[in-house]
CSV table of C-alpha atoms in Angstrom, one decimal:
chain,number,residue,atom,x,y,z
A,24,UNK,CA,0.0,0.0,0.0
A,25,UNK,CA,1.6,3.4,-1.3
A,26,UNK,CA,0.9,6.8,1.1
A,27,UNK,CA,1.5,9.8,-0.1
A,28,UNK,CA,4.6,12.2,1.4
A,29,UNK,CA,3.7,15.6,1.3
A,30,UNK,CA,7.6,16.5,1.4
A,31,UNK,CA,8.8,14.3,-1.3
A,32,UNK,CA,5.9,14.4,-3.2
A,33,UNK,CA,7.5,11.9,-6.0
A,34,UNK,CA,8.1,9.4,-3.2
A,35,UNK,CA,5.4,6.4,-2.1
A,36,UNK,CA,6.7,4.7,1.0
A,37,UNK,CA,5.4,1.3,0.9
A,38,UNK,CA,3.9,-0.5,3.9
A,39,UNK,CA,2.6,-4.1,3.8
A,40,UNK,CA,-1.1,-4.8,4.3
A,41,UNK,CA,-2.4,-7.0,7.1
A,42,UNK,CA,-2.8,-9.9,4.9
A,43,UNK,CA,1.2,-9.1,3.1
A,44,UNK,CA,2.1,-9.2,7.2
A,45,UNK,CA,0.2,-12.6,7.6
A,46,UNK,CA,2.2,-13.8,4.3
A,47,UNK,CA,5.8,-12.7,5.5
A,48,UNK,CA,4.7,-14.3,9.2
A,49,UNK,CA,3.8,-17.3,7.5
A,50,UNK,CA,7.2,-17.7,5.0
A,51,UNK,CA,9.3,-16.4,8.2
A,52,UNK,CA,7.9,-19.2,10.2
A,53,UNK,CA,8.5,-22.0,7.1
A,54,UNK,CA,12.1,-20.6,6.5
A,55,UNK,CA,12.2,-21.4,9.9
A,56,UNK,CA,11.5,-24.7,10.1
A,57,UNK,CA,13.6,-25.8,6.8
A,58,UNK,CA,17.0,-24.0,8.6
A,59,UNK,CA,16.5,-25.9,11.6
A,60,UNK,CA,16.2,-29.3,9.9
A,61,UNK,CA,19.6,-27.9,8.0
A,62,UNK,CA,21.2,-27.0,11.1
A,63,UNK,CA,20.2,-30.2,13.1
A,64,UNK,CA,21.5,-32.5,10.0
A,65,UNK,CA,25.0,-31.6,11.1
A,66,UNK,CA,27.6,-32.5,13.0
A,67,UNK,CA,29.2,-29.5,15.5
A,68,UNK,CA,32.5,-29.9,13.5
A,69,UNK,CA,30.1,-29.4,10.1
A,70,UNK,CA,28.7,-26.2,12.1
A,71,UNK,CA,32.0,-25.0,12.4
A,72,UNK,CA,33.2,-25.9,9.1
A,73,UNK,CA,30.2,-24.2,7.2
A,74,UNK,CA,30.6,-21.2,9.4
A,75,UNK,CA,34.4,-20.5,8.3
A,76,UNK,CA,33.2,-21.4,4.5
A,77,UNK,CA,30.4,-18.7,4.7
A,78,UNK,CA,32.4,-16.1,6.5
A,79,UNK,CA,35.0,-16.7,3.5
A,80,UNK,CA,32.3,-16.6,1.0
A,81,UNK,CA,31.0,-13.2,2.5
A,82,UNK,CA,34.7,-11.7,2.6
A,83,UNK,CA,34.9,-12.9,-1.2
A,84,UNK,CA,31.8,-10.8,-1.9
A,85,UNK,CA,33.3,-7.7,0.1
A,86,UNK,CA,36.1,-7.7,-1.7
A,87,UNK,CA,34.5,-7.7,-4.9
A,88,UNK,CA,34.8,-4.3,-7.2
């Protein structure tokens, strides 16, 4: 839903109806569930190990031009 901004007048700040709240409430809540299966699949020393791999992967894309 788009308000209108009397001081940018060009500019529609969206806000989420109640049902697009229910929506993202309802994905939050299944994303949810599908990383803890993820997590409890591994090991502590897989934990770790995919920790470091995604901290390297997030440097990687830091360092990127």
């Amino acid at each position: 839903m788009r308000e209108q901004d009397d001081w940018a007048r060009n500019s529609r700040p969206n806000r989420l109806s109640d049902e697009g709240q229910r929506l993202i409430e309802l994905a939050d809540a299944a994303v949810g569930a599908v990383e803890q299966r993820m997590y409890g699949a591994l090991t502590p020393a897989d934990r770790d190990t995919l920790r470091r791999l995604l901290g390297q992967c997030r440097e990687a894309i830091a360092a990127s031009p």
